[in-house]
Coordinates of C-alpha atoms in Angstrom, one line a residue:
Chain A
M877 CA -113.3 -43.7 -34.0
A878 CA -112.0 -46.9 -35.3
K879 CA -110.8 -50.0 -33.4
L880 CA -107.3 -51.3 -34.7
Y881 CA -108.7 -55.0 -34.7
D882 CA -111.3 -53.8 -37.3
I883 CA -109.3 -51.9 -39.6
A884 CA -106.0 -53.6 -39.6
R885 CA -105.4 -56.7 -41.8
V886 CA -103.3 -58.4 -39.3
V887 CA -102.7 -58.0 -35.6
R888 CA -100.0 -60.2 -34.5
S889 CA -97.5 -60.5 -31.5
K890 CA -94.3 -62.5 -31.0
N891 CA -91.1 -62.8 -29.2
S892 CA -88.3 -61.0 -30.8
G893 CA -85.7 -62.6 -28.5
P894 CA -86.6 -63.7 -24.9
F895 CA -86.9 -60.2 -23.4
T896 CA -88.9 -58.2 -26.1
L897 CA -92.4 -58.6 -27.6
T898 CA -92.6 -57.4 -31.1
L899 CA -96.4 -56.7 -32.3
D900 CA -97.1 -55.8 -35.9
L901 CA -100.2 -54.0 -37.4
L902 CA -100.6 -54.7 -41.3
F903 CA -103.1 -52.6 -43.2
E904 CA -104.5 -52.7 -46.8
D905 CA -104.4 -49.4 -47.8
E906 CA -101.6 -46.6 -47.2
D907 CA -104.2 -44.0 -46.0
C908 CA -105.2 -46.0 -43.1
W909 CA -101.6 -47.1 -42.4
R910 CA -100.4 -43.4 -42.5
Q911 CA -103.3 -42.3 -40.1
V912 CA -102.5 -45.0 -37.6
S913 CA -98.8 -44.2 -37.9
N914 CA -99.5 -40.7 -37.0
K915 CA -101.9 -41.1 -34.2
L916 CA -100.6 -44.1 -32.1
T917 CA -98.6 -43.3 -29.3
K918 CA -96.4 -45.2 -26.7
E919 CA -98.5 -43.8 -23.8
M920 CA -101.7 -45.4 -25.6
V921 CA -99.9 -48.8 -26.0
A922 CA -98.8 -48.6 -22.5
S923 CA -102.1 -47.7 -21.1
A924 CA -103.7 -50.6 -23.0
Y925 CA -101.2 -53.0 -21.5
K926 CA -101.4 -51.4 -18.2
V927 CA -97.6 -51.2 -18.1
K928 CA -95.0 -48.1 -17.7
P929 CA -94.5 -46.0 -21.1
E930 CA -90.8 -46.8 -20.8
D931 CA -91.8 -50.5 -21.3
V932 CA -93.2 -49.5 -24.6
L933 CA -89.6 -49.6 -26.4
D934 CA -90.4 -48.3 -29.8
I935 CA -93.2 -47.8 -32.4
I936 CA -91.9 -48.0 -36.0
A937 CA -93.9 -47.3 -39.2
Y938 CA -92.6 -49.4 -42.0
K939 CA -93.9 -48.3 -45.4
P940 CA -92.7 -51.5 -47.4
A941 CA -95.3 -53.7 -45.6
L942 CA -97.8 -51.0 -44.7
A943 CA -97.0 -52.0 -41.2
V944 CA -96.7 -50.4 -37.7
K945 CA -94.6 -52.5 -35.3
I946 CA -94.6 -52.0 -31.6
N947 CA -91.6 -53.4 -29.6
M948 CA -92.3 -53.7 -25.7
R949 CA -90.4 -55.3 -22.8
R950 CA -91.7 -58.5 -21.7
R951 CA -92.8 -58.7 -18.0
I952 CA -91.4 -62.2 -17.8
P953 CA -88.7 -63.6 -20.2
S954 CA -89.7 -66.2 -22.7
G955 CA -89.9 -69.9 -21.0
H956 CA -89.0 -68.7 -17.5
P957 CA -91.1 -69.8 -14.7
G958 CA -94.2 -67.9 -14.6
D959 CA -94.5 -66.8 -18.3
M960 CA -97.8 -67.2 -19.8
D961 CA -96.9 -67.2 -23.4
V962 CA -93.6 -68.7 -24.6
Y963 CA -93.8 -67.8 -28.0
G964 CA -95.6 -64.4 -27.2
A965 CA -98.1 -65.3 -29.8
Q966 CA -101.3 -64.1 -28.1
Q967 CA -100.2 -61.0 -26.6
H968 CA -102.0 -58.8 -29.3
I969 CA -105.4 -58.2 -27.8
P970 CA -105.2 -55.1 -25.9
L971 CA -103.5 -53.7 -28.9
A972 CA -106.1 -54.7 -31.1
L973 CA -109.0 -53.1 -28.8
I974 CA -107.1 -49.6 -28.9
E975 CA -109.6 -47.1 -30.6
L976 CA -108.3 -44.2 -32.6
D977 CA -109.7 -41.1 -33.4
I978 CA -109.2 -41.4 -37.4
D979 CA -111.3 -41.7 -40.4
C980 CA -110.6 -45.2 -41.9
T981 CA -112.5 -48.5 -42.5
G982 CA -109.4 -50.4 -43.4
G983 CA -110.4 -51.1 -47.0
K984 CA -113.7 -52.8 -46.4
L985 CA -117.2 -51.3 -46.6
Chain B
M1409 CA -81.9 -78.9 -58.3
K1410 CA -81.9 -78.0 -61.9
E1411 CA -81.4 -74.5 -60.9
E1412 CA -78.0 -75.7 -60.0
P1413 CA -77.4 -73.6 -56.8
D1414 CA -73.7 -72.9 -55.5
I1415 CA -74.5 -73.9 -51.8
I1416 CA -77.3 -75.3 -49.9
A1417 CA -78.0 -73.8 -46.6
V1418 CA -80.2 -74.5 -43.8
D1419 CA -80.7 -72.8 -40.4
A1420 CA -81.9 -74.9 -37.5
G1421 CA -81.7 -72.3 -34.8
S1422 CA -84.4 -71.2 -32.6
T1423 CA -84.5 -69.6 -29.1
D1424 CA -88.1 -69.2 -29.2
P1425 CA -89.1 -72.1 -27.2
G1426 CA -87.3 -70.7 -24.2
P1427 CA -84.1 -71.8 -22.1
Y1428 CA -85.3 -75.2 -21.6
Y1429 CA -83.5 -76.8 -24.8
L1430 CA -80.2 -75.1 -24.5
G1431 CA -80.0 -75.8 -20.8
S1432 CA -81.1 -79.7 -21.2
G1433 CA -79.3 -80.4 -24.4
K1434 CA -82.8 -81.5 -25.8
T1435 CA -83.5 -81.1 -29.5
L1436 CA -86.8 -79.4 -30.5
V1437 CA -87.3 -81.4 -33.8
P1438 CA -87.6 -85.4 -33.4
D1439 CA -84.5 -87.3 -34.7
S1440 CA -86.5 -89.1 -37.3
S1441 CA -87.9 -85.9 -39.1
V1442 CA -84.1 -84.5 -38.9
Q1443 CA -83.0 -87.6 -40.4
R1444 CA -85.6 -87.5 -43.2
D1445 CA -84.3 -83.8 -44.0
L1446 CA -80.8 -84.4 -43.7
A1447 CA -81.0 -87.4 -46.1
L1448 CA -82.8 -85.3 -48.7
L1449 CA -80.2 -82.7 -48.3
L1450 CA -77.4 -85.1 -48.5
K1451 CA -78.6 -86.7 -51.8
A1452 CA -78.8 -83.0 -53.0
Q1453 CA -75.3 -82.1 -51.7
R1454 CA -74.1 -85.5 -53.6
K1455 CA -75.9 -84.7 -57.1
L1456 CA -74.9 -80.9 -57.1
G1457 CA -71.4 -81.4 -55.6
V1458 CA -71.8 -78.1 -53.6
P1459 CA -71.4 -77.5 -49.9
L1460 CA -74.2 -78.0 -47.5
V1461 CA -74.2 -75.9 -44.5
I1462 CA -76.3 -76.3 -41.4
G1463 CA -76.3 -73.6 -38.8
S1464 CA -77.4 -74.0 -35.2
A1465 CA -77.5 -77.8 -35.1
G1466 CA -80.2 -79.1 -33.0
G1467 CA -82.0 -75.8 -32.4
S1468 CA -79.8 -74.3 -29.6
G1469 CA -76.4 -75.3 -31.1
S1470 CA -74.4 -76.6 -28.2
K1471 CA -72.2 -79.3 -28.3
T1472 CA -74.6 -81.8 -27.1
H1473 CA -77.0 -80.6 -29.8
V1474 CA -74.2 -80.6 -32.5
D1475 CA -72.9 -83.9 -31.4
K1476 CA -76.5 -85.2 -31.4
T1477 CA -77.1 -84.0 -34.7
L1478 CA -73.7 -85.6 -36.1
D1479 CA -75.2 -88.9 -34.9
V1480 CA -78.4 -88.2 -37.2
L1481 CA -76.2 -87.1 -39.8
K1482 CA -74.3 -90.4 -40.0
R1483 CA -77.4 -92.4 -40.3
A1484 CA -78.9 -90.3 -42.9
A1485 CA -75.4 -90.5 -44.7
E1486 CA -75.4 -94.4 -44.4
H1487 CA -79.1 -94.1 -45.8
V1488 CA -77.7 -92.2 -48.9
G1489 CA -74.7 -94.1 -49.4
G1490 CA -71.0 -93.2 -50.2
Q1491 CA -68.7 -90.9 -48.0
F1492 CA -69.1 -87.3 -46.9
R1493 CA -66.4 -85.0 -45.8
V1494 CA -67.8 -83.2 -42.8
K1495 CA -66.5 -80.1 -40.5
I1496 CA -67.8 -79.5 -37.5
L1497 CA -67.9 -75.8 -36.0
Y1498 CA -68.7 -75.8 -32.2
S1499 CA -69.7 -72.3 -30.6
D1500 CA -69.3 -73.6 -26.8
I1501 CA -67.0 -71.5 -24.8
E1502 CA -63.6 -72.9 -23.8
D1503 CA -62.0 -73.0 -20.5
G1504 CA -60.4 -69.7 -19.5
F1505 CA -62.6 -67.4 -21.7
F1506 CA -64.9 -65.9 -19.1
E1507 CA -61.8 -65.5 -16.9
R1508 CA -60.2 -63.6 -19.5
I1509 CA -62.8 -61.4 -20.7
L1510 CA -63.6 -60.3 -17.0
E1511 CA -59.7 -59.9 -16.2
E1512 CA -59.3 -57.9 -19.4
G1513 CA -62.6 -55.8 -18.7
R1514 CA -63.7 -56.4 -22.0
R1515 CA -67.0 -54.4 -23.1
T1516 CA -70.1 -56.4 -22.6
V1517 CA -73.6 -55.5 -23.0
D1518 CA -76.7 -56.9 -21.3
L1519 CA -79.6 -57.5 -23.4
G1520 CA -82.1 -58.4 -20.9
V1521 CA -81.2 -60.7 -18.3
G1522 CA -80.9 -57.8 -15.6
R1523 CA -77.5 -58.8 -14.6
S1524 CA -73.9 -57.9 -15.3
I1525 CA -71.5 -60.5 -17.0
R1526 CA -69.7 -61.1 -13.8
E1527 CA -72.7 -61.8 -11.7
A1528 CA -74.2 -64.0 -14.8
L1529 CA -71.0 -65.9 -14.8
R1530 CA -71.2 -67.1 -11.1
N1531 CA -73.7 -69.8 -12.1
P1532 CA -73.9 -69.5 -15.9
G1533 CA -75.3 -73.3 -16.7
I1534 CA -74.6 -74.1 -20.5
V1535 CA -73.4 -71.0 -22.8
V1536 CA -72.8 -70.9 -26.3
A1537 CA -71.7 -68.0 -28.6
Q1538 CA -74.0 -66.8 -31.2
N1539 CA -70.9 -66.8 -33.8
G1540 CA -71.1 -64.8 -37.0
V1541 CA -70.4 -65.5 -40.4
E1542 CA -66.5 -65.7 -40.3
P1543 CA -66.3 -69.1 -38.5
V1544 CA -68.4 -70.5 -41.2
I1545 CA -66.3 -69.3 -43.8
E1546 CA -63.4 -70.7 -41.9
A1547 CA -65.0 -73.9 -41.7
L1548 CA -65.8 -74.1 -45.6
K1549 CA -62.3 -74.0 -46.3
D1550 CA -60.6 -77.3 -47.4
N1551 CA -63.4 -78.1 -50.0
V1552 CA -65.9 -79.9 -47.5
D1553 CA -69.2 -81.5 -48.3
V1554 CA -70.9 -80.5 -45.2
V1555 CA -70.5 -77.7 -42.5
L1556 CA -72.3 -78.9 -39.4
A1557 CA -72.2 -75.7 -37.2
G1558 CA -73.3 -75.2 -33.5
R1559 CA -74.9 -71.7 -32.5
V1560 CA -74.4 -69.2 -35.3
V1561 CA -76.4 -66.0 -36.3
D1562 CA -79.5 -67.1 -38.5
I1563 CA -77.8 -65.7 -41.8
A1564 CA -74.3 -67.4 -41.3
S1565 CA -74.7 -70.5 -43.4
F1566 CA -76.5 -68.3 -46.3
A1567 CA -74.1 -65.4 -46.2
A1568 CA -70.6 -67.4 -45.8
L1569 CA -70.2 -68.2 -49.5
P1570 CA -71.3 -64.9 -51.0
W1571 CA -68.8 -63.2 -48.5
I1572 CA -65.8 -65.5 -49.6
Q1573 CA -66.8 -64.8 -53.3
G1574 CA -66.4 -61.0 -52.7
F1575 CA -70.2 -60.3 -53.1
D1576 CA -71.8 -57.0 -51.5
K1577 CA -72.0 -58.1 -47.9
G1578 CA -75.2 -55.9 -47.3
L1579 CA -77.0 -57.5 -50.0
A1580 CA -75.7 -60.9 -49.0
V1581 CA -77.1 -60.4 -45.5
H1582 CA -80.4 -59.2 -46.6
M1583 CA -80.8 -62.1 -49.0
A1584 CA -79.8 -64.5 -46.4
K1585 CA -82.1 -62.9 -44.0
I1586 CA -85.1 -63.7 -46.4
L1587 CA -84.0 -67.2 -47.3
E1588 CA -83.4 -68.3 -43.5
C1589 CA -86.8 -68.9 -42.9
G1590 CA -87.4 -70.8 -46.2
A1591 CA -90.8 -70.3 -47.6
I1592 CA -92.2 -68.3 -44.8
A1593 CA -91.3 -65.3 -46.8
A1594 CA -93.3 -66.6 -49.8
D1595 CA -97.2 -66.3 -50.7
P1596 CA -98.5 -68.7 -49.4
G1597 CA -96.1 -69.1 -46.4
S1598 CA -94.8 -72.1 -45.2
G1599 CA -91.9 -73.4 -43.2
A1600 CA -92.2 -76.6 -45.1
D1601 CA -89.9 -75.8 -48.1
G1602 CA -87.2 -73.6 -49.3
L1603 CA -86.6 -70.8 -51.2
L1604 CA -83.8 -70.1 -54.0
G1605 CA -81.5 -66.9 -53.7
I1606 CA -79.6 -65.3 -56.8
L1607 CA -77.1 -63.1 -55.9
R1608 CA -75.6 -60.5 -58.5
R1609 CA -73.2 -57.8 -58.3
D1610 CA -76.0 -55.0 -57.4
E1611 CA -78.8 -57.0 -56.8
F1612 CA -80.4 -60.3 -55.6
E1613 CA -83.4 -62.2 -56.6
V1614 CA -85.3 -64.6 -54.4
R1615 CA -88.1 -67.0 -55.6
P1616 CA -90.0 -70.0 -54.3
L1617 CA -88.9 -73.6 -55.3
N1618 CA -92.5 -74.9 -54.9
P1619 CA -94.6 -73.9 -58.0
E1620 CA -97.7 -73.4 -55.8
R1621 CA -96.2 -70.5 -54.2
R1622 CA -94.6 -67.1 -55.4
T1623 CA -92.8 -64.4 -53.4
T1624 CA -94.2 -60.9 -53.8
V1625 CA -93.0 -57.8 -53.0
L1626 CA -95.3 -57.5 -50.2
S1627 CA -94.5 -61.2 -48.6
V1628 CA -90.9 -60.1 -48.9
A1629 CA -91.3 -56.8 -47.1
E1630 CA -93.5 -58.3 -44.5
H1631 CA -91.1 -61.0 -43.7
A1632 CA -88.5 -58.3 -42.7
L1633 CA -91.0 -57.8 -39.7
Y1634 CA -91.5 -61.3 -38.6
E1635 CA -89.9 -62.2 -35.1
R1636 CA -87.7 -59.1 -35.1
S1637 CA -87.7 -55.7 -33.7
N1638 CA -86.4 -53.6 -36.5
P1639 CA -87.3 -54.2 -40.0
Y1640 CA -84.9 -51.7 -41.3
K1641 CA -81.9 -53.5 -40.2
E1642 CA -80.0 -57.0 -39.6
V1643 CA -77.4 -56.8 -36.9
I1644 CA -74.9 -59.3 -36.7
P1645 CA -71.3 -59.8 -35.2
G1646 CA -69.3 -57.2 -37.0
G1647 CA -71.7 -54.6 -38.4
Y1648 CA -75.2 -54.6 -39.7
A1649 CA -77.1 -54.8 -43.1
D1650 CA -79.2 -51.5 -43.8
F1651 CA -82.3 -51.8 -45.4
R1652 CA -83.6 -48.7 -45.3
N1653 CA -83.1 -47.9 -48.9
A1654 CA -83.7 -51.3 -50.3
T1655 CA -86.4 -51.4 -53.1
Y1656 CA -88.1 -54.1 -54.2
E1657 CA -89.5 -55.2 -57.7
Q1658 CA -91.6 -58.2 -58.8
V1659 CA -90.3 -60.3 -61.7
N1660 CA -92.7 -63.3 -62.5
T1661 CA -92.9 -65.5 -59.1
G1662 CA -89.8 -63.8 -57.9
V1663 CA -88.7 -60.5 -56.1
I1664 CA -85.5 -58.5 -56.9
V1665 CA -84.0 -56.6 -54.2
R1666 CA -81.6 -53.7 -54.7
G1667 CA -79.9 -51.0 -52.5
S1668 CA -79.3 -52.7 -49.0
R1669 CA -76.1 -51.6 -47.7
W1670 CA -73.3 -53.1 -45.2
V1671 CA -72.2 -50.8 -42.2
D1672 CA -69.2 -52.0 -40.1
A1673 CA -69.4 -51.9 -36.4
E1674 CA -66.7 -50.3 -34.2
K1675 CA -66.5 -53.5 -32.3
Y1676 CA -66.6 -57.0 -33.2
M1677 CA -69.3 -58.4 -30.5
V1678 CA -70.9 -61.9 -30.5
K1679 CA -73.8 -62.9 -28.0
L1680 CA -73.5 -65.0 -25.4
E1681 CA -76.6 -67.4 -24.7
G1682 CA -76.7 -69.0 -21.6
S1683 CA -79.5 -71.3 -19.6
R1684 CA -79.4 -72.7 -16.2
P1685 CA -81.8 -74.8 -14.3
V1686 CA -83.5 -73.0 -11.5
G1687 CA -85.3 -76.0 -9.9
H1688 CA -87.8 -78.9 -10.3
R1689 CA -91.4 -77.9 -11.4
F1690 CA -94.7 -79.5 -10.4
V1691 CA -97.9 -78.3 -12.2
V1692 CA -101.4 -78.8 -11.1
I1693 CA -104.4 -78.2 -13.4
A1694 CA -108.1 -77.9 -12.0
G1695 CA -111.4 -75.9 -13.2
A1696 CA -113.7 -73.6 -11.2
R1697 CA -117.2 -73.2 -11.8
D1698 CA -118.6 -71.7 -8.7
P1699 CA -119.3 -67.9 -9.3
L1700 CA -118.6 -66.8 -5.6
F1701 CA -115.2 -68.7 -5.6
I1702 CA -114.3 -67.5 -9.1
S1703 CA -115.0 -63.6 -7.8
K1704 CA -112.6 -64.2 -5.1
I1705 CA -110.0 -66.4 -6.8
T1706 CA -107.1 -64.1 -6.8
E1707 CA -107.2 -63.3 -3.1
L1708 CA -108.0 -67.1 -2.0
F1709 CA -105.1 -68.2 -4.0
E1710 CA -102.8 -65.7 -2.5
S1711 CA -104.0 -66.5 1.0
T1712 CA -103.6 -70.3 0.3
V1713 CA -100.0 -69.5 -0.8
K1714 CA -99.2 -67.9 2.4
F1715 CA -100.7 -70.7 4.7
V1716 CA -98.4 -73.2 2.6
R1717 CA -95.5 -71.2 3.0
D1718 CA -96.0 -70.6 6.8
E1719 CA -96.3 -74.5 7.0
L1720 CA -93.6 -75.6 5.0
G1721 CA -90.9 -72.6 4.9
G1722 CA -90.6 -70.4 1.9
N1723 CA -87.9 -71.6 -0.6
F1724 CA -90.3 -72.5 -3.4
T1725 CA -92.0 -70.1 -5.7
V1726 CA -95.7 -70.4 -7.3
Y1727 CA -97.0 -69.0 -10.5
P1728 CA -100.8 -69.3 -10.9
R1729 CA -102.7 -68.8 -14.5
F1730 CA -106.4 -68.5 -14.4
Y1731 CA -107.7 -69.4 -17.8
G1732 CA -111.0 -67.9 -18.8
W1733 CA -109.8 -64.8 -17.2
N1734 CA -106.3 -63.5 -17.3
G1735 CA -104.2 -66.9 -18.2
V1736 CA -102.8 -65.4 -21.2
L1737 CA -102.6 -61.8 -20.8
G1738 CA -101.8 -61.6 -17.1
S1739 CA -102.1 -58.1 -15.6
S1740 CA -102.7 -56.5 -19.2
E1741 CA -105.9 -58.6 -19.3
P1742 CA -108.7 -55.8 -19.9
M1743 CA -111.6 -58.1 -19.7
D1744 CA -113.5 -59.8 -16.8
K1745 CA -113.6 -63.4 -15.7
G1746 CA -116.0 -65.8 -17.5
H1747 CA -118.5 -68.3 -15.8
E1748 CA -115.6 -70.9 -15.8
V1749 CA -112.1 -70.5 -15.0
G1750 CA -109.3 -73.0 -15.4
V1751 CA -107.0 -72.9 -12.5
L1752 CA -103.2 -73.8 -13.3
F1753 CA -100.3 -73.2 -11.3
E1754 CA -96.7 -74.3 -11.2
V1755 CA -94.6 -74.9 -8.1
I1756 CA -90.6 -74.5 -8.6
A1757 CA -88.1 -75.5 -6.0
E1758 CA -84.6 -76.5 -6.1
D1759 CA -85.5 -79.6 -3.8
K1760 CA -87.7 -81.7 -5.7
N1761 CA -89.5 -83.1 -2.6
K1762 CA -90.2 -79.7 -1.4
A1763 CA -92.0 -78.8 -4.9
E1764 CA -94.0 -81.7 -4.7
A1765 CA -95.0 -81.1 -1.2
A1766 CA -96.0 -77.5 -1.8
A1767 CA -97.8 -78.4 -5.1
G1768 CA -99.9 -81.0 -3.2
L1769 CA -100.5 -78.7 0.1
I1770 CA -101.7 -75.7 -2.2
R1771 CA -103.9 -78.0 -4.2
S1772 CA -105.7 -79.4 -1.2
T1773 CA -105.7 -76.3 0.8
L1774 CA -107.4 -74.3 -2.0
L1775 CA -109.8 -77.3 -2.8
H1776 CA -111.0 -77.0 0.8
M1777 CA -110.5 -73.2 1.5
G1778 CA -113.4 -71.7 3.5
W1779 CA -114.5 -68.2 3.4
A1780 CA -117.6 -66.1 4.8
S1781 CA -120.8 -67.0 2.7
R1782 CA -119.0 -69.9 0.9
K1783 CA -121.9 -72.2 -0.5
T1784 CA -119.6 -74.8 -2.1
T1785 CA -118.4 -76.3 1.2
A1786 CA -117.5 -79.8 -0.1
G1787 CA -114.8 -78.6 -2.4
N1788 CA -113.9 -75.4 -4.7
L1789 CA -112.1 -77.2 -7.5
A1790 CA -112.8 -79.7 -10.3
F1791 CA -109.6 -81.9 -11.1
P1792 CA -109.6 -83.6 -14.5
F1793 CA -106.8 -86.2 -13.4
S1794 CA -106.0 -88.3 -10.6
P1795 CA -103.0 -87.8 -9.5
S1796 CA -103.6 -84.2 -9.9
D1797 CA -100.0 -83.1 -9.5
I1798 CA -97.8 -83.5 -12.6
Y1799 CA -94.0 -83.5 -12.3
A1800 CA -92.7 -81.5 -15.4
G1801 CA -89.0 -82.0 -14.9
L1802 CA -86.3 -79.2 -14.4
A1803 CA -87.3 -75.6 -15.3
Y1804 CA -84.7 -73.4 -16.7
E1805 CA -84.2 -69.6 -17.3
W1806 CA -81.8 -67.5 -19.5
S1807 CA -78.6 -66.8 -17.4
L1808 CA -76.8 -65.1 -20.0
W1809 CA -77.9 -62.9 -23.1
H1810 CA -75.0 -60.5 -23.4
L1811 CA -72.9 -58.9 -25.9
V1812 CA -69.1 -59.4 -25.6
E1813 CA -66.4 -57.9 -27.6
L1814 CA -64.0 -60.4 -29.2
E1815 CA -60.4 -60.1 -30.2
D1816 CA -60.8 -62.3 -33.2
P1817 CA -64.2 -63.3 -34.9
L1818 CA -62.8 -66.9 -34.4
E1819 CA -62.4 -66.8 -30.5
T1820 CA -65.5 -68.2 -29.6
S1821 CA -65.6 -71.2 -32.1
K1822 CA -63.7 -74.1 -32.4
I1823 CA -63.6 -76.0 -35.8
D1824 CA -62.6 -79.8 -36.2
E1825 CA -60.5 -81.4 -38.4
V1826 CA -62.5 -82.9 -41.6
K1827 CA -64.4 -86.0 -40.6
L1828 CA -65.2 -88.7 -43.0
I1829 CA -68.9 -90.2 -42.4
G1830 CA -71.1 -92.5 -44.2

């Protein structure tokens, strides 16, 4: 088992427009990236964020940067009353804490 | 400067800080910083004799923002000396446009507001169109020194000249996409300086202007992920650039990109962005340290709000944040509460007095709220300030975030005659 926060080089979140949150996982090595791309599902992300699976819009594997991008619907649009994170920059933790059944150390010993 | 570029382009736009800036007409960056940057750009423009294009002036690009930026530009021009020929491109919606699109039943797409365009237009507030490349091309005619544009897509300032000169539209848009955030696409990344883009017939190169940075295959590829949902394409009015088959090659401190492709859209659609005020906001900040109070904080807060609604009537909204527990992630938070919790809540009401009264009564009620087995009977909260209720001005929301089909790419822009400044 490997926790995404431990094996990814970067785990980050940001707005992509006011209604969508875009989360990126960036990896050091291709093997790790491939395993995570194959294993991570919308259902896992939905369960980590306690949202409905349809609120996880897509998961995109992007090889040029060894990245996995996850797009999610925001609960409250950016900057609206009640929003907790206008830039969406600190929404990565539930994703980061997901543990996957993969064999990868993230390039580190 | 010694690279002798054919155009200097800047994108000033961002909707990231929320609807407040478009709705209120406020700019995100202070005038003094903008004036400093504009003076540097005007000096470079003067020296090189190439056009300077500024997109999404003032951050949100409404008429208020463009006119404010024009004032700053005038001051910068006086500072630099000499005269500049300026064209202004407004992206505000002219009278009659909304009626026209509704009457004609133009195709529209809601991108997240949750309201049809008809419903949204009942109270749209301030609206701009995020215009495409074509209006910037139009504004670049007449051999002007500066184009000062209202809301346009991020890449418009950078892609307009290459499109005029007949370069591959897909490569031009891809290059523009990398350039529009400046050195953020370099390593080490930074928004403090720019990048140089060199467009050729079947490839382009980007390289940093600051010798302490380099653009790498990875930094450029990574940038395609930044603040956007799809790293493989850039969608703008009229079509999109497809990066799926793009290749990246390192050459010294620069990166050469090939293979990006332009795809025409069936319909020419622009996005309308609208922001409207929803009420006056009061904010209250307090801390909680008592473990029993913290353990019951959600239910105590809810019953406080219920009590205040019964007392004052219901026409206000309240949103709490409990920092030290779920103030950042809300209901997605996986962890338990800490030993100390920051209690912040906002109260919003159309009537400012109502917002103030509700904030005050929630604050005092929560402070003294009793419950079975309470030990902290003299008060539940620690307030850092007196007065503890802070007026935060008007709160805004996005009223419109809809695509609408245009008859003509210039339909939602207005380009003024050449102005002489300086």
